[in-house]
Amino acid sequence: MGSLSKQEQVECREKAEYANVNWDELGFALTKTDYMYVMKFTEEEQMFCNGTLIRFGNIQMCPSSGILNYGQGLFEGLKAYRKEDEGILLFRPEENALRMKVGADRMCMPSPTVDQFIDAVKKTVLANKRWVPPHGRGSLYIRPLLMGTGRNLEVKPSSEYTFLVYASPVGNGLKGVLNLMVEDNVHRATPGGTGGIKAVTNYSPIYKPLTEAKAKGFSDLLYLDALTGSNIEECSGCNIFILKGNVISTPTTHGTILPGITRKSIMEIASGFGYQVEERATPIKEVFDAEEVFCTGTAMIVKSVASITYQGKRIEYKLGAETLAQKLHATLTGIQTGVNEDKLGWTMVIDGPPFL
């Protein structure tokens, strides 16, 4: 694949219409869009450079590349939202860029600078502008990937890396209620591992217990800490919060829990509402007398937990319009979509031609 021709660039600039999509039926699945962004790091250059937009499609790499053989890879996830006036907002992209840099250091990889990361995201969104759903009917999910793509038979860091950004329109959060089962045999992460970064290797090891849990009717698993088996950590792809009285508790991100950007944002919003927000070791026994439990993540945003089942005992929680989770969800999505004033400086307006 090559970079876009001048004619393609002109066409991309002129596209202001919406893609032919049934926006009301969007879930969280890949819809092929028009373009993606690619930037390379080589031994010769020793830096990421010459990023370019190319047509969305398959990529080629050596069978011995680090990502394929040894899982040397990271990914991020963020969204672009359409405002009522048709403008487009990004939500805290610098946080994703910084988190990727932390993950890259742990995985012995170079990473794009914050400016390079944000520039790549902006160009990807603008090149796929017609795929950003209408206001209130979804968002454009953006997936930056950082991969070891050099030839590598020996167990060692790759010599070359690829930073790739693609995007897909998605619906408004994950549908249905959350019914969690506590997993006390398989651990999502261990101290000293990679649980605190978005390494590609974090996810497939939990497919087996997650598939088994879903076959029993559960939405997701809630994992316990590997050292004591007595503290909750997080779910397969989202952080968790417990409400009791005026106190909101969430497990500390001490290396085994991903520091979610939605998590961080919700903590700030909840504190502004007057709640006491605590990051601490959270014993599993505390779920038994919690008034409300909710999860946060880029895909789901904020979602109430209907029940948690632990060792055969099912605990149910408050649901509905009056819950704190609903209030937090409305506040955050209002900021993300430009309905609420962004007093915290979290959103970034992007507009204009895709090629700068």
XYZ file of C-alpha atoms in Angstrom:
356
model
C 0.000 0.000 0.000
C 1.177 3.509 -0.754
C 0.264 6.952 0.451
C -2.762 8.720 -0.976
C -2.634 10.383 -4.364
C -3.329 14.105 -4.752
C -6.757 13.269 -6.196
C -7.583 11.089 -3.207
C -6.492 13.895 -0.908
C -8.828 16.322 -2.677
C -11.704 13.832 -2.502
C -11.091 13.252 1.190
C -11.133 16.999 1.903
C -14.424 17.409 0.096
C -16.269 14.556 1.829
C -18.651 16.142 4.275
C -21.519 13.699 3.923
C -22.195 10.778 6.232
C -21.305 7.230 5.257
C -24.135 4.860 4.401
C -24.536 3.345 7.871
C -27.545 2.420 9.991
C -26.306 4.403 12.985
C -29.036 3.081 15.275
C -27.844 -0.509 14.907
C -24.168 0.071 15.635
C -22.657 -2.136 18.297
C -19.012 -2.522 19.245
C -17.660 -4.236 16.154
C -15.427 -3.324 13.239
C -16.949 -1.348 10.382
C -14.363 -0.826 7.653
C -13.676 2.851 7.127
C -11.695 4.663 4.422
C -8.200 5.337 5.728
C -5.655 4.453 8.368
C -2.394 6.048 9.455
C 1.001 4.322 9.455
C 4.366 5.494 10.774
C 7.616 3.521 11.007
C 10.632 3.331 13.327
C 13.767 1.791 11.827
C 17.271 1.065 13.080
C 18.653 3.564 10.576
C 16.404 6.468 11.558
C 16.131 5.655 15.290
C 12.897 7.643 15.479
C 9.331 7.534 14.267
C 8.975 9.573 11.083
C 7.304 9.870 7.678
C 3.827 9.003 8.893
C 1.189 8.814 6.170
C -2.469 8.065 5.578
C -3.188 5.019 3.437
C -6.302 3.176 2.402
C -7.746 0.983 5.147
C -6.786 -2.637 4.517
C -4.598 -5.554 5.445
C -0.936 -5.072 6.272
C 2.104 -7.198 5.523
C 4.830 -8.198 7.943
C 7.559 -10.804 8.256
C 6.438 -14.114 9.827
C 9.253 -13.685 12.377
C 8.148 -10.211 13.514
C 8.162 -9.489 17.232
C 4.413 -8.917 17.446
C 3.613 -12.288 15.833
C 6.210 -14.409 17.631
C 6.648 -12.801 21.032
C 3.647 -10.524 21.497
C 5.692 -7.318 21.519
C 2.810 -4.935 21.054
C 0.543 -2.376 22.694
C -2.752 -0.779 21.799
C -4.852 2.169 22.901
C -8.508 3.028 22.548
C -10.170 6.434 22.399
C -13.156 8.076 20.729
C -14.155 11.023 18.576
C -17.620 12.504 19.063
C -19.854 14.610 16.833
C -21.190 17.800 18.394
C -24.650 19.188 17.711
C -23.099 21.759 15.361
C -21.353 18.953 13.401
C -17.947 19.741 14.903
C -15.812 16.851 16.166
C -14.297 16.414 19.609
C -11.536 14.126 20.869
C -11.546 13.182 24.529
C -8.215 13.437 26.402
C -5.981 12.020 23.622
C -2.845 13.175 25.426
C -3.668 10.707 28.222
C -3.659 7.836 25.730
C -0.362 9.058 24.282
C 1.245 9.194 27.726
C -0.108 5.760 28.673
C 1.332 4.298 25.481
C 4.744 5.768 26.337
C 4.632 4.083 29.766
C 3.630 0.789 28.177
C 6.302 1.080 25.503
C 8.981 1.534 28.140
C 7.804 -1.631 29.933
C 7.788 -3.583 26.639
C 11.227 -2.249 25.575
C 9.784 -0.393 22.601
C 10.194 3.143 21.255
C 6.986 5.145 21.139
C 5.691 8.142 19.195
C 5.909 11.478 20.955
C 2.710 12.884 22.408
C 2.509 15.330 19.497
C 3.032 12.560 16.941
C 0.376 10.407 18.601
C -2.214 13.203 18.654
C -1.385 14.281 15.110
C -1.860 10.718 13.863
C -5.203 10.415 15.670
C -6.427 13.751 14.297
C -5.477 12.851 10.726
C -7.138 9.441 11.023
C -10.375 10.988 12.292
C -10.479 13.736 9.675
C -9.723 11.300 6.862
C -12.655 9.194 8.084
C -14.867 12.161 8.965
C -17.945 10.770 7.218
C -17.797 7.752 9.533
C -18.144 9.817 12.713
C -21.767 9.118 13.737
C -24.306 11.939 14.004
C -24.549 13.654 17.372
C -25.890 11.346 20.065
C -25.917 8.225 17.879
C -22.494 6.794 18.599
C -18.841 7.702 18.223
C -15.788 6.930 16.120
C -13.654 4.453 18.052
C -9.942 4.957 17.360
C -7.443 2.133 17.836
C -3.720 3.084 17.851
C -1.390 0.073 17.646
C 2.333 -0.070 18.418
C 3.958 -3.241 17.115
C 7.376 -4.829 16.865
C 7.514 -5.582 13.137
C 11.219 -6.231 12.518
C 12.555 -9.681 11.627
C 13.259 -11.403 14.907
C 13.865 -15.110 15.471
C 15.804 -14.600 18.686
C 13.981 -13.665 21.902
C 14.884 -9.981 22.026
C 13.329 -6.582 21.237
C 12.493 -5.924 17.617
C 14.731 -3.771 15.433
C 11.820 -2.094 13.646
C 8.406 -0.881 14.829
C 5.140 0.191 13.270
C 2.667 2.669 14.733
C -0.727 2.232 13.098
C -4.024 4.011 13.766
C -7.368 2.822 12.420
C -10.947 3.689 13.318
C -14.477 2.312 13.306
C -17.883 3.804 14.141
C -19.456 2.249 17.240
C -22.709 2.592 19.137
C -23.414 4.318 22.431
C -21.719 1.992 24.913
C -22.255 -1.712 25.467
C -25.865 -2.865 25.598
C -27.519 -4.831 28.399
C -26.873 -4.970 32.136
C -23.676 -6.262 33.739
C -23.885 -9.469 35.719
C -20.412 -10.309 36.986
C -18.955 -13.535 38.313
C -15.904 -13.439 40.553
C -13.075 -15.536 39.099
C -11.019 -17.036 41.915
C -8.972 -19.585 39.958
C -7.553 -17.646 37.009
C -5.763 -14.325 37.542
C -5.819 -11.562 34.960
C -2.465 -10.153 36.118
C 0.362 -10.810 38.562
C 2.773 -8.442 40.331
C 5.717 -7.640 38.094
C 3.766 -8.515 34.958
C 2.064 -6.320 32.379
C -1.405 -5.887 33.894
C -0.883 -2.171 34.341
C -0.289 -1.461 30.632
C -2.297 -2.171 27.489
C -0.092 -4.989 26.235
C -1.690 -7.193 23.589
C -0.675 -10.212 25.669
C -3.013 -9.254 28.534
C -6.233 -10.244 26.855
C -6.207 -13.667 25.187
C -5.196 -15.552 28.380
C -8.602 -14.706 29.900
C -10.604 -15.863 26.870
C -11.131 -19.351 28.276
C -12.602 -18.409 31.705
C -14.533 -15.528 30.125
C -16.066 -17.813 27.480
C -17.064 -20.277 30.194
C -18.615 -17.503 32.297
C -20.614 -16.160 29.356
C -21.885 -19.668 28.644
C -23.371 -19.581 32.164
C -25.121 -16.274 31.469
C -22.639 -13.823 32.999
C -21.520 -10.635 31.249
C -17.942 -10.588 32.476
C -15.543 -11.754 35.154
C -14.287 -9.814 38.156
C -10.729 -10.855 38.964
C -9.052 -11.076 42.371
C -5.469 -10.190 43.234
C -2.957 -12.969 42.639
C -1.134 -12.595 45.981
C -3.967 -12.969 48.493
C -7.038 -13.807 46.436
C -9.022 -11.539 48.732
C -9.075 -8.158 46.939
C -10.945 -7.254 43.771
C -8.925 -5.833 40.886
C -10.793 -5.262 37.611
C -12.875 -6.992 34.969
C -11.650 -8.333 31.626
C -11.544 -4.889 30.036
C -12.890 -2.321 32.495
C -12.308 -0.821 35.937
C -14.726 -1.202 38.850
C -16.126 1.119 41.539
C -18.101 0.449 44.720
C -20.453 2.966 46.340
C -21.406 2.909 50.007
C -22.857 6.047 51.566
C -20.824 9.001 50.385
C -17.703 6.922 49.716
C -16.705 5.596 46.309
C -13.937 2.987 46.389
C -11.858 1.638 43.535
C -8.790 -0.633 43.580
C -5.405 1.062 43.440
C -3.549 0.771 40.137
C -0.325 -0.680 41.538
C 0.945 -2.454 38.434
C -1.706 -5.156 37.995
C -4.633 -2.867 37.150
C -4.889 -0.715 34.026
C -5.083 3.015 34.866
C -8.161 3.711 32.772
C -8.659 7.189 31.358
C -12.428 6.933 31.845
C -11.693 5.736 35.386
C -9.528 8.791 36.034
C -12.159 11.121 34.597
C -14.999 9.599 36.635
C -12.985 9.948 39.820
C -12.557 13.669 39.156
C -16.230 14.146 38.309
C -17.402 12.205 41.376
C -15.119 14.248 43.627
C -16.666 17.377 42.133
C -20.095 16.019 43.082
C -18.935 15.901 46.717
C -18.234 12.187 47.025
C -15.215 10.887 48.895
C -13.267 8.899 46.313
C -10.803 6.344 47.643
C -8.166 4.405 45.755
C -7.213 1.469 47.953
C -7.042 -2.284 48.272
C -10.713 -3.300 48.103
C -11.605 -6.618 49.806
C -14.069 -8.847 47.989
C -16.226 -8.886 51.134
C -17.070 -5.231 50.531
C -19.217 -6.144 47.523
C -21.689 -7.801 49.904
C -22.906 -4.543 51.448
C -22.276 -2.096 48.602
C -25.224 0.079 47.601
C -24.135 0.439 44.016
C -21.408 -1.002 41.803
C -20.417 0.283 38.380
C -17.700 -0.230 35.784
C -15.886 2.234 33.546
C -14.049 1.933 30.250
C -13.722 3.527 26.834
C -16.220 1.138 25.234
C -18.898 1.154 27.954
C -18.145 4.627 29.415
C -19.993 4.094 32.744
C -22.250 1.099 33.318
C -24.143 -0.119 36.367
C -23.516 -3.628 37.657
C -26.775 -5.487 38.272
C -25.234 -8.363 40.222
C -22.023 -10.023 41.377
C -21.872 -13.764 42.016
C -19.145 -15.058 44.307
C -18.788 -18.703 45.339
C -22.442 -19.364 44.560
C -23.785 -16.276 46.343
C -25.455 -13.601 44.175
C -25.573 -9.973 45.327
C -27.835 -7.523 43.488
C -27.445 -3.760 43.267
C -29.425 -0.639 42.580
C -30.170 0.125 38.934
C -32.063 2.808 37.066
C -32.197 6.507 36.347
C -31.552 7.598 39.940
C -28.235 5.800 40.316
C -24.924 7.594 40.657
C -23.674 5.624 37.659
C -26.360 7.189 35.461
C -25.536 10.673 36.739
C -21.830 10.148 36.076
C -22.554 8.704 32.632
C -24.731 11.673 31.673
C -22.161 14.164 32.913
C -19.207 12.550 31.164
C -20.969 11.921 27.858
C -22.254 15.491 27.985
C -18.664 16.722 28.120
C -17.505 14.301 25.440
C -20.218 15.356 22.996
C -20.053 19.097 23.698
C -23.464 19.299 25.389
C -21.957 20.166 28.781
C -19.371 22.891 29.194
C -15.885 21.418 29.416
C -14.530 23.276 32.437
C -11.704 20.757 32.866
C -10.119 21.144 29.434
C -10.579 17.493 28.524
C -11.855 17.835 24.965
C -9.983 18.791 21.817
C -11.775 20.268 18.823
C -10.599 18.967 15.478
C -11.711 20.162 12.099
C -10.361 21.044 8.700
C -8.633 19.107 5.919
C -7.034 15.768 6.807
C -3.651 16.662 5.339
C -1.662 19.380 7.106
